[in-house]
């Protein structure tokens, strides 16, 4: 997706503070953090949102994506826990239409933050 900001970050065309990379996923700090630690995990392959995920094709990818959250959170000092958010679609508050999981924490967060 040539006009996708997260595809450009994955490709190294837009700078970011990288957290993690493997063959399938890329993680980087949010430019506008809402907690002391706030990063996002994205699949390298462009997929717009959970609404576009396929129950057969994407099932295992989504499992691996979610399992990265506790691993990377712990590596960033969030041993005591963290929040995750996946905003989906315009009505779900999604702004960047490349599937991503927000992982954030550090300091006290309310149940809705
Ligand atoms: P969402 O689509 O889930 O609402 O959130 C998109 C997130 O991407 C926002 O939290 C925003 O701060 C972050 N974001 C938008 N543009 C950039 C960027 O160029 N670099 C980084 N690191 N984060 C970005
Ligand atoms: Zn993309």
XYZ file of C-alpha atoms and ligand atoms in Angstrom:
138
model
C 0.000 0.000 0.000
C 1.969 2.973 -1.280
C 0.040 5.587 0.715
C 0.017 3.711 4.028
C 2.041 5.398 6.756
C 2.721 2.142 8.644
C 3.842 0.356 5.459
C 6.293 3.241 4.993
C 7.526 2.847 8.574
C 7.974 -0.912 8.049
C 9.887 -0.192 4.827
C 12.134 2.320 6.597
C 10.835 5.199 4.489
C 9.541 7.054 7.565
C 11.728 7.080 10.689
C 10.471 5.544 13.908
C 11.718 4.328 17.263
C 11.838 0.618 16.541
C 10.966 -1.829 19.293
C 11.111 -5.171 17.485
C 11.251 -6.770 14.069
C 11.008 -10.281 12.714
C 9.993 -11.736 9.354
C 6.315 -11.171 9.993
C 5.934 -8.286 12.454
C 7.306 -4.846 13.242
C 6.870 -2.883 16.477
C 7.608 0.786 17.141
C 6.863 3.487 19.689
C 3.769 5.589 19.163
C 4.633 9.135 18.107
C 2.025 10.449 20.536
C 2.267 8.183 23.604
C -0.577 8.026 26.111
C 1.488 6.211 28.751
C 5.118 6.054 29.840
C 5.558 3.086 27.496
C 3.402 2.987 24.364
C 4.247 1.052 21.258
C 2.377 -0.635 18.444
C 2.815 -4.037 16.853
C 1.895 -4.361 13.184
C 2.042 -7.158 10.638
C 4.540 -6.261 7.915
C 2.023 -7.373 5.319
C -0.573 -4.656 4.746
C -4.012 -5.469 6.082
C -6.311 -2.562 6.883
C -8.016 -3.704 10.079
C -9.639 -6.602 11.904
C -12.625 -6.084 9.619
C -10.503 -7.306 6.702
C -9.091 -10.331 8.535
C -10.102 -13.726 7.264
C -11.058 -16.432 9.754
C -8.995 -19.052 7.967
C -6.052 -17.179 6.540
C -5.365 -14.745 9.399
C -6.135 -16.888 12.424
C -2.585 -17.947 13.177
C -1.097 -14.551 12.306
C -3.444 -12.887 14.823
C -2.437 -15.397 17.480
C 1.242 -14.731 16.924
C 0.609 -10.976 16.877
C -1.149 -11.011 20.254
C 1.479 -13.272 21.791
C 4.140 -10.711 20.967
C 2.422 -8.170 23.256
C 3.391 -9.733 26.621
C 6.879 -10.614 25.374
C 7.660 -7.061 24.238
C 5.811 -5.460 27.170
C 7.970 -7.374 29.640
C 11.095 -6.372 27.745
C 10.011 -2.742 28.171
C 9.550 -2.905 31.910
C 5.848 -3.717 32.012
C 6.202 -6.944 34.020
C 3.254 -5.908 36.189
C 0.840 -5.684 33.262
C -0.192 -3.473 30.410
C -3.136 -2.414 28.250
C -3.797 -3.454 24.686
C -6.096 -1.760 22.196
C -7.053 -2.577 18.636
C -9.090 0.235 17.159
C -11.114 -1.100 14.269
C -12.719 0.942 11.539
C -13.831 4.551 11.425
C -16.447 4.012 14.115
C -13.898 2.190 16.276
C -11.620 5.196 16.400
C -9.085 3.807 13.927
C -7.022 6.544 12.319
C -4.288 4.572 10.574
C -5.754 1.826 8.406
C -3.001 -0.745 8.793
C -3.842 -3.298 11.484
C -2.003 -2.554 14.729
C -2.136 -3.493 18.384
C -1.420 -0.713 20.856
C 0.536 -1.889 23.908
C 0.891 0.632 26.693
C 1.465 0.982 30.394
C 3.735 2.300 33.076
C 2.200 4.379 35.784
C -1.391 4.019 36.806
C -3.979 3.594 34.071
C -7.691 3.659 34.670
C -9.854 0.897 33.260
C -10.708 3.089 30.267
C -7.439 4.881 29.509
P -5.331 4.331 15.785
O -5.399 4.158 14.283
O -5.381 3.034 16.537
O -6.340 5.310 16.289
O -3.942 4.972 16.174
C -2.913 5.259 15.306
C -1.731 5.643 16.151
O -0.624 5.857 15.280
C -1.904 6.924 16.960
O -1.762 6.621 18.339
C -0.799 7.847 16.456
O -0.190 8.576 17.498
C 0.167 6.885 15.800
N 0.881 7.446 14.668
C 0.358 8.129 13.617
N 1.316 8.484 12.749
C 2.477 8.000 13.258
C 3.834 8.056 12.803
O 4.170 8.607 11.749
N 4.763 7.464 13.589
C 4.441 6.827 14.762
N 5.437 6.280 15.455
N 3.169 6.754 15.215
C 2.207 7.344 14.479
Zn 0.061 -0.602 5.411
